[in-house]
Short mmCIF file of C-alpha atoms and ligand atoms in Angstrom, two decimals:
data_model
loop_
_atom_site.label_atom_id
_atom_site.label_comp_id
_atom_site.label_asym_id
_atom_site.label_seq_id
_atom_site.Cartn_x
_atom_site.Cartn_y
_atom_site.Cartn_z
CA MET A 1445 46.94 35.13 48.67
CA PRO A 1446 45.33 38.35 47.47
CA GLY A 1447 47.52 41.41 48.12
CA LYS A 1448 46.89 44.04 50.73
CA ARG A 1449 43.70 46.05 50.35
CA ILE A 1450 43.99 49.71 49.30
CA PHE A 1451 41.06 51.99 50.15
CA ILE A 1452 40.04 54.34 47.37
CA TYR A 1453 38.88 57.69 48.71
CA ASP A 1454 37.22 59.70 45.96
CA THR A 1455 37.21 63.48 46.31
CA THR A 1456 35.71 64.39 42.92
CA LEU A 1457 32.74 65.96 44.69
CA ARG A 1458 34.93 68.13 46.95
CA ASP A 1459 38.46 68.85 45.65
CA GLY A 1460 37.31 68.00 42.13
CA GLU A 1461 34.44 70.41 42.38
CA GLN A 1462 36.96 73.11 43.30
CA SER A 1463 38.25 72.97 39.70
CA PRO A 1464 37.49 76.22 37.97
CA GLY A 1465 34.16 75.74 36.19
CA ALA A 1466 33.35 72.37 37.76
CA GLY A 1467 30.63 73.53 40.14
CA MET A 1468 27.74 71.04 40.34
CA MET A 1469 24.11 71.36 41.41
CA PRO A 1470 23.01 69.20 44.37
CA ASP A 1471 21.16 66.76 42.11
CA GLU A 1472 24.17 66.48 39.81
CA LYS A 1473 26.38 65.70 42.80
CA LEU A 1474 23.95 62.97 43.85
CA ARG A 1475 23.91 61.52 40.34
CA LEU A 1476 27.69 61.34 40.28
CA ALA A 1477 27.76 59.92 43.83
CA ARG A 1478 25.44 57.09 42.67
CA GLN A 1479 27.88 56.25 39.87
CA LEU A 1480 30.85 56.40 42.27
CA GLU A 1481 29.01 53.90 44.46
CA ILE A 1482 28.55 51.59 41.46
CA LEU A 1483 32.22 52.09 40.55
CA GLY A 1484 33.05 50.76 44.00
CA VAL A 1485 34.97 53.57 45.70
CA ASP A 1486 35.32 53.00 49.45
CA ILE A 1487 34.82 56.57 50.60
CA ILE A 1488 33.06 59.46 48.88
CA GLU A 1489 34.10 62.92 50.05
CA ALA A 1490 30.81 64.66 49.35
CA GLY A 1491 31.81 68.26 49.94
CA PHE A 1492 32.48 71.07 52.39
CA PRO A 1493 29.14 71.60 54.17
CA VAL A 1494 30.11 74.88 55.82
CA SER A 1495 30.84 76.58 52.50
CA SER A 1496 27.19 77.28 51.59
CA ALA A 1497 23.59 76.28 52.30
CA GLY A 1498 23.38 74.56 48.92
CA GLU A 1499 26.53 72.55 49.62
CA PHE A 1500 25.16 71.51 53.02
CA THR A 1501 21.98 70.23 51.36
CA ALA A 1502 23.94 68.42 48.66
CA VAL A 1503 26.14 66.65 51.20
CA ARG A 1504 23.17 65.70 53.39
CA GLN A 1505 21.28 64.30 50.41
CA ILE A 1506 24.27 62.12 49.46
CA ALA A 1507 24.67 60.96 53.07
CA ARG A 1508 21.01 59.92 53.18
CA LYS A 1509 20.86 58.16 49.82
CA ILE A 1510 24.23 56.51 49.19
CA ARG A 1511 24.47 53.46 51.40
CA GLY A 1512 27.32 51.48 49.82
CA CYS A 1513 30.25 53.80 50.67
CA GLN A 1514 31.48 55.75 53.63
CA ILE A 1515 30.49 59.41 53.28
CA ALA A 1516 33.08 61.99 54.33
CA ALA A 1517 32.94 65.76 54.43
CA ILE A 1518 35.61 68.29 55.33
CA ALA A 1519 35.68 70.67 58.25
CA ARG A 1520 38.25 73.20 59.33
CA ALA A 1521 39.63 72.56 62.82
CA ARG A 1522 36.97 74.52 64.68
CA THR A 1523 33.92 73.43 66.63
CA THR A 1524 31.37 75.33 64.52
CA ASP A 1525 32.64 73.64 61.33
CA ILE A 1526 32.66 70.22 62.99
CA ASP A 1527 29.10 70.67 64.30
CA ARG A 1528 27.77 71.64 60.88
CA THR A 1529 29.72 68.93 59.08
CA TRP A 1530 28.40 66.28 61.44
CA GLU A 1531 24.87 67.57 60.92
CA ALA A 1532 25.29 67.10 57.14
CA ILE A 1533 26.70 63.55 57.26
CA ARG A 1534 25.28 61.99 60.42
CA GLU A 1535 22.60 60.03 58.56
CA ALA A 1536 25.16 58.27 56.35
CA ALA A 1537 25.59 54.50 56.69
CA VAL A 1538 29.19 55.21 57.75
CA PRO A 1539 29.90 58.94 58.22
CA ARG A 1540 33.44 60.30 58.42
CA ILE A 1541 34.55 63.73 59.63
CA HIS A 1542 37.65 64.92 57.80
CA ILE A 1543 39.44 67.72 59.63
CA ILE A 1544 41.95 69.85 57.73
CA LEU A 1545 44.50 72.20 59.27
CA PRO A 1546 47.46 74.10 57.77
CA ALA A 1547 50.78 72.71 58.99
CA SER A 1548 53.72 74.14 57.01
CA ASP A 1549 55.64 77.13 58.33
CA ILE A 1550 54.68 79.13 55.22
CA LEU A 1551 50.97 78.62 55.90
CA LEU A 1552 51.36 79.15 59.65
CA LYS A 1553 53.26 82.39 59.20
CA TYR A 1554 51.33 84.04 56.39
CA GLN A 1555 47.88 82.49 56.45
CA LEU A 1556 47.13 81.43 60.02
CA ARG A 1557 49.60 83.56 61.99
CA LYS A 1558 49.93 80.81 64.57
CA SER A 1559 52.84 78.96 66.15
CA ARG A 1560 53.55 75.24 65.81
CA GLN A 1561 52.60 74.84 69.46
CA GLU A 1562 49.22 76.45 68.81
CA ILE A 1563 48.67 74.11 65.83
CA MET A 1564 49.35 71.10 68.07
CA GLU A 1565 46.75 72.35 70.55
CA ILE A 1566 44.16 73.07 67.86
CA THR A 1567 44.73 69.57 66.45
CA LYS A 1568 44.17 67.96 69.82
CA MET A 1569 41.12 70.04 70.60
CA SER A 1570 39.41 69.63 67.23
CA VAL A 1571 39.96 65.88 66.91
CA ALA A 1572 38.83 65.31 70.51
CA TYR A 1573 35.74 67.42 69.84
CA ALA A 1574 34.87 65.51 66.65
CA ARG A 1575 35.38 62.29 68.61
CA THR A 1576 32.31 63.13 70.68
CA TYR A 1577 30.29 62.52 67.48
CA THR A 1578 32.07 59.56 65.89
CA ASP A 1579 35.25 57.50 66.01
CA ASN A 1580 35.55 57.67 62.22
CA ILE A 1581 37.77 60.74 62.09
CA GLU A 1582 40.41 61.62 59.57
CA PHE A 1583 42.97 64.32 60.19
CA SER A 1584 44.93 66.11 57.41
CA PRO A 1585 47.81 68.48 58.01
CA MET A 1586 47.72 70.68 54.91
CA ASP A 1587 50.87 71.30 52.88
CA ALA A 1588 52.48 68.33 54.63
CA THR A 1589 55.21 67.99 51.99
CA ARG A 1590 56.55 71.47 52.87
CA THR A 1591 56.17 70.85 56.61
CA ASP A 1592 59.09 70.07 58.90
CA LYS A 1593 59.18 66.27 59.00
CA ASP A 1594 59.53 65.91 62.75
CA PHE A 1595 56.83 68.45 63.43
CA LEU A 1596 54.62 66.56 60.97
CA CYS A 1597 55.15 63.28 62.84
CA ARG A 1598 54.43 64.97 66.22
CA LEU A 1599 51.24 66.43 64.75
CA LEU A 1600 50.09 63.03 63.50
CA GLU A 1601 50.84 61.56 66.94
CA VAL A 1602 48.74 64.22 68.64
CA ALA A 1603 45.87 63.61 66.20
CA ILE A 1604 46.01 59.84 66.74
CA ASP A 1605 46.18 60.27 70.52
CA ALA A 1606 43.14 62.52 70.39
CA GLY A 1607 41.20 59.86 68.46
CA ALA A 1608 41.88 60.17 64.72
CA LYS A 1609 41.57 56.76 63.03
CA ILE A 1610 42.99 57.90 59.71
CA VAL A 1611 45.81 60.42 59.15
CA ASN A 1612 46.40 61.89 55.73
CA VAL A 1613 49.55 63.36 54.22
CA ALA A 1614 48.45 66.07 51.83
CA ASP A 1615 50.74 67.31 49.07
CA THR A 1616 48.38 70.27 48.87
CA VAL A 1617 50.47 72.28 46.42
CA GLY A 1618 51.83 69.44 44.27
CA TYR A 1619 55.42 70.01 45.39
CA ALA A 1620 56.59 66.43 46.05
CA ILE A 1621 58.59 64.22 43.73
CA PRO A 1622 58.13 60.44 43.86
CA SER A 1623 61.38 59.24 45.48
CA GLU A 1624 61.25 61.96 48.12
CA PHE A 1625 57.54 61.39 48.79
CA GLY A 1626 58.15 57.68 49.23
CA GLU A 1627 60.90 58.48 51.74
CA LEU A 1628 58.59 60.83 53.63
CA ILE A 1629 55.98 58.08 53.95
CA SER A 1630 58.54 55.60 55.19
CA TYR A 1631 59.86 58.24 57.66
CA ILE A 1632 56.34 58.78 59.00
CA PHE A 1633 55.86 55.03 59.53
CA GLU A 1634 59.16 54.90 61.44
CA ARG A 1635 58.85 58.07 63.47
CA THR A 1636 55.16 58.35 64.33
CA GLY A 1637 55.18 56.36 67.55
CA ASN A 1638 51.49 55.51 67.74
CA ILE A 1639 50.76 54.92 64.02
CA GLY A 1640 50.23 51.18 64.71
CA ASP A 1641 47.23 49.94 62.77
CA HIS A 1642 45.92 53.40 61.99
CA ILE A 1643 45.31 54.12 58.35
CA LEU A 1644 47.95 56.26 56.67
CA SER A 1645 46.50 58.08 53.66
CA ILE A 1646 47.85 60.41 50.98
CA HIS A 1647 46.41 63.18 48.80
CA CYS A 1648 48.45 64.38 45.83
CA HIS A 1649 48.17 67.28 43.42
CA ASP A 1650 49.34 67.42 39.85
CA ASP A 1651 51.10 70.79 39.61
CA LEU A 1652 54.26 69.11 38.32
CA GLY A 1653 52.36 66.30 36.59
CA LEU A 1654 53.42 63.91 39.38
CA ALA A 1655 50.21 63.27 41.32
CA VAL A 1656 49.80 59.68 40.13
CA ALA A 1657 53.54 58.93 40.38
CA ASN A 1658 53.63 60.26 43.95
CA THR A 1659 50.53 58.28 44.84
CA LEU A 1660 52.10 55.07 43.55
CA ALA A 1661 55.37 55.82 45.39
CA ALA A 1662 53.34 56.07 48.62
CA VAL A 1663 51.59 52.77 47.90
CA GLU A 1664 55.02 51.17 47.53
CA GLN A 1665 55.82 52.39 51.04
CA GLY A 1666 52.67 50.88 52.51
CA VAL A 1667 49.94 53.53 52.73
CA SER A 1668 46.50 51.95 52.73
CA GLN A 1669 44.30 54.81 51.57
CA VAL A 1670 44.76 56.94 48.45
CA LYS A 1671 42.75 59.97 47.46
CA CYS A 1672 41.89 60.66 43.88
CA THR A 1673 39.34 62.16 41.53
CA ILE A 1674 37.71 61.05 38.30
CA ASN A 1675 39.57 62.44 35.26
CA GLY A 1676 42.06 63.96 37.73
CA ILE A 1677 40.00 67.12 38.22
CA GLY A 1678 40.70 69.34 41.23
CA GLU A 1679 42.28 72.58 42.37
CA ARG A 1680 44.65 74.08 39.79
CA ALA A 1681 46.26 71.23 37.80
CA GLY A 1682 44.05 68.75 39.63
CA ASN A 1683 44.46 65.62 41.75
CA ALA A 1684 45.71 62.09 41.10
CA ALA A 1685 43.35 60.57 38.53
CA LEU A 1686 41.44 57.62 39.99
CA GLU A 1687 41.41 55.73 36.71
CA GLU A 1688 45.19 56.03 36.32
CA VAL A 1689 45.99 55.00 39.89
CA VAL A 1690 43.61 52.05 39.84
CA MET A 1691 44.69 50.77 36.43
CA ALA A 1692 48.38 51.12 37.33
CA LEU A 1693 47.79 49.06 40.48
CA LYS A 1694 45.83 46.50 38.47
CA THR A 1695 48.01 46.28 35.35
CA ARG A 1696 51.22 46.19 37.39
CA ASN A 1697 49.89 44.04 40.19
CA ASP A 1698 53.05 41.97 39.72
CA HIS A 1699 54.89 44.99 41.15
CA PHE A 1700 52.43 46.47 43.68
CA ASP A 1701 50.63 43.33 44.88
CA VAL A 1702 47.61 45.23 46.24
CA GLN A 1703 43.86 45.01 45.69
CA THR A 1704 41.07 47.56 45.36
CA ARG A 1705 37.36 46.90 45.10
CA ILE A 1706 36.94 49.17 42.05
CA LYS A 1707 34.84 47.71 39.23
CA MET A 1708 37.19 48.67 36.41
CA GLU A 1709 34.58 48.22 33.68
CA GLN A 1710 32.65 51.17 35.20
CA ILE A 1711 35.59 53.56 34.77
CA TYR A 1712 34.77 54.91 31.33
CA LYS A 1713 31.10 55.42 32.13
CA THR A 1714 32.02 57.37 35.28
CA SER A 1715 34.49 59.52 33.35
CA GLN A 1716 31.86 60.26 30.70
CA LEU A 1717 29.23 61.14 33.31
CA LEU A 1718 31.58 63.65 34.95
CA THR A 1719 32.29 65.23 31.56
CA GLU A 1720 28.58 65.41 30.83
CA ILE A 1721 27.80 67.06 34.18
CA THR A 1722 30.67 69.58 34.24
CA GLY A 1723 31.14 70.16 30.52
CA ILE A 1724 34.88 69.63 31.04
CA SER A 1725 36.23 66.99 28.69
CA VAL A 1726 39.57 65.22 28.98
CA GLN A 1727 42.34 65.76 26.46
CA PRO A 1728 42.46 63.11 23.71
CA ASN A 1729 45.79 61.66 24.89
CA LYS A 1730 44.64 61.34 28.53
CA ALA A 1731 45.62 57.93 29.91
CA ILE A 1732 42.84 55.33 30.27
CA VAL A 1733 39.83 57.50 29.35
CA GLY A 1734 41.04 59.87 26.58
CA ALA A 1735 39.64 59.43 23.06
CA ASN A 1736 43.04 58.20 21.85
CA ALA A 1737 43.87 55.98 24.85
CA PHE A 1738 43.04 52.89 22.79
CA ALA A 1739 43.43 54.34 19.28
CA HIS A 1740 46.17 53.17 16.96
CA GLU A 1741 47.41 54.72 13.75
CA ALA A 1742 50.95 53.47 13.16
CA GLY A 1743 51.04 50.67 10.61
CA ILE A 1744 53.36 48.48 12.67
CA HIS A 1745 51.08 48.77 15.70
CA GLN A 1746 47.90 48.16 13.71
CA ASP A 1747 49.44 45.09 12.12
CA GLY A 1748 50.49 43.70 15.52
CA LEU A 1749 47.13 44.36 17.10
CA LEU A 1750 45.27 42.62 14.30
CA LYS A 1751 47.40 39.56 15.03
CA ASN A 1752 47.14 39.75 18.83
CA THR A 1753 45.97 42.69 20.96
CA GLN A 1754 48.63 42.05 23.59
CA THR A 1755 51.28 43.18 21.11
CA TYR A 1756 50.56 46.87 21.65
CA GLU A 1757 47.92 47.08 24.39
CA ILE A 1758 48.81 46.52 28.06
CA MET A 1759 45.14 46.74 29.01
CA THR A 1760 42.06 45.98 26.95
CA PRO A 1761 39.63 48.82 26.33
CA GLN A 1762 36.86 46.47 27.49
CA SER A 1763 38.50 46.18 30.91
CA VAL A 1764 37.69 49.85 31.58
CA GLY A 1765 34.33 49.79 29.84
CA ILE A 1766 35.32 51.09 26.39
CA PRO A 1767 33.68 48.86 23.75
CA GLU A 1768 36.66 48.45 21.38
CA SER A 1769 40.05 49.72 20.25
CA ARG A 1770 39.93 52.30 17.52
CA PHE A 1771 42.03 52.15 14.41
CA VAL A 1772 42.75 55.55 13.01
CA LEU A 1773 43.24 55.42 9.28
CA GLY A 1774 45.80 57.95 8.20
CA LYS A 1775 49.17 58.42 6.57
CA HIS A 1776 50.78 56.10 9.13
CA SER A 1777 48.39 53.20 8.46
CA GLY A 1778 49.81 50.04 6.99
CA ARG A 1779 48.53 47.46 4.47
CA HIS A 1780 47.18 45.09 7.07
CA ALA A 1781 44.92 47.68 8.70
CA ILE A 1782 43.69 49.08 5.39
CA ARG A 1783 42.97 45.62 3.98
CA SER A 1784 41.18 44.71 7.18
CA TYR A 1785 39.05 47.85 6.94
CA ILE A 1786 38.20 47.20 3.29
CA GLU A 1787 37.11 43.65 4.16
CA LYS A 1788 35.04 44.99 7.05
CA ILE A 1789 33.03 47.13 4.64
CA GLY A 1790 32.46 44.16 2.38
CA TYR A 1791 35.15 44.05 -0.34
CA VAL A 1792 37.85 41.59 -1.21
CA VAL A 1793 40.94 42.99 -2.92
CA ASN A 1794 44.05 41.45 -4.43
CA GLU A 1795 47.56 42.82 -3.81
CA LYS A 1796 47.56 45.03 -6.93
CA GLN A 1797 44.17 46.55 -6.09
CA LEU A 1798 45.28 47.15 -2.49
CA ASP A 1799 48.39 48.93 -3.81
CA ASP A 1800 46.28 51.25 -5.96
CA ILE A 1801 43.88 52.04 -3.14
CA MET A 1802 46.71 52.69 -0.69
CA THR A 1803 48.51 55.01 -3.09
CA GLN A 1804 45.37 57.05 -3.69
CA PHE A 1805 44.49 57.12 0.00
CA LYS A 1806 47.94 58.18 1.16
CA GLU A 1807 48.20 60.93 -1.46
CA VAL A 1808 45.36 62.64 0.36
CA ALA A 1809 46.12 61.44 3.90
CA VAL A 1810 49.56 63.02 3.84
CA HIS A 1811 47.90 66.45 3.61
CA CYS A 1812 45.12 65.74 6.10
CA LYS A 1813 45.41 65.56 9.87
CA ASN A 1814 42.05 63.92 10.31
CA ILE A 1815 41.07 61.92 7.30
CA SER A 1816 37.80 60.11 7.77
CA ALA A 1817 37.21 56.45 7.09
CA ALA A 1818 34.45 57.67 4.77
CA TYR A 1819 37.16 58.93 2.43
CA LEU A 1820 38.66 55.47 2.23
CA ASP A 1821 35.16 54.13 1.53
CA ALA A 1822 34.93 56.55 -1.37
CA ILE A 1823 38.26 55.46 -2.82
CA VAL A 1824 37.30 51.81 -2.53
CA LYS A 1825 33.98 52.52 -4.26
CA LYS A 1826 35.73 54.51 -7.01
CA ASN A 1827 37.91 51.47 -7.63
CA GLU A 1828 34.92 49.16 -7.41
CA GLU A 1829 34.73 48.37 -11.12
CA GLN A 1830 38.28 47.05 -10.97
CA ILE A 1831 37.48 45.14 -7.77
MN1 MN B 1361 43.56 69.12 47.58
#
């Protein structure tokens, strides 16, 4: 029996685009949306149509051209936003209106200057209004992890009663920690009377480096939609990285027992395309898609990998679309890796010759952070007469 299905809601084109410096032109957004469709995300959040005329056009273009995913866009809880958002997405194969509304006391007091009672009424009104356009409505109380738990559950009940099909718990400021977030999700399932078969979703930020951990904790408690972005881009420290969430669910399926429809071998290509479009590259040690994610320098690891890749790789690079593991030759490299490299470039050496080459190579490597394989080539060639 395949495990429960988890819906992957990608918000690279909305929250991701809110990363400083990640603004995209309408055609760039469409190009990325096409790749997200190939990657197999279930829902693409295309943008915030009310924010500008260009954004409206970009969202509408995606809604018209991408047919393999649901297309969502966000609206604040007001009729003018909902009208404009619907106008942008209505031609999508499956359009979704995503209504956001501040919910925590901090936001109500300082940003909105409204009471909890008023928020309940605005929720009811805005969801009911959006319902006149479509039944595919998602409602997100913002800053849910700093919101009174019982008020949060009442708010979700009101939204569901008014017609929301999906309700989303947003850790807008990245405040949650995994055990507590898991408990919150389980509390919501217990205390939201009408949750029934409605989809419970989560949206996590990485301010404490916990976005992916919180997302996985929520999956353990039974949410069926997770929001993420490619390379983890997004406001401030970013969102949960799609590639990390998906590969954790896949690699540790023994633990999570859930399925997504993501085509894993498209992950690297999608990551690269986003970097190309935004000019923002990922750090080398970034999980799954960083330049070093499948690079090995330590001699013990290189030796193990040459014998069997499962020794030091829990996933293959090919499974995420990276052609091969990379051996970094440096001061930590061992005999097995260096011999293997020498044979790859066409030489056969005996033990004594390998000793000489290794001594010469390491004399230099110890002083160099990034020694190139070309240097090893040169040493091998210098020793060629003996070889
Ligand atoms: Mn966000």
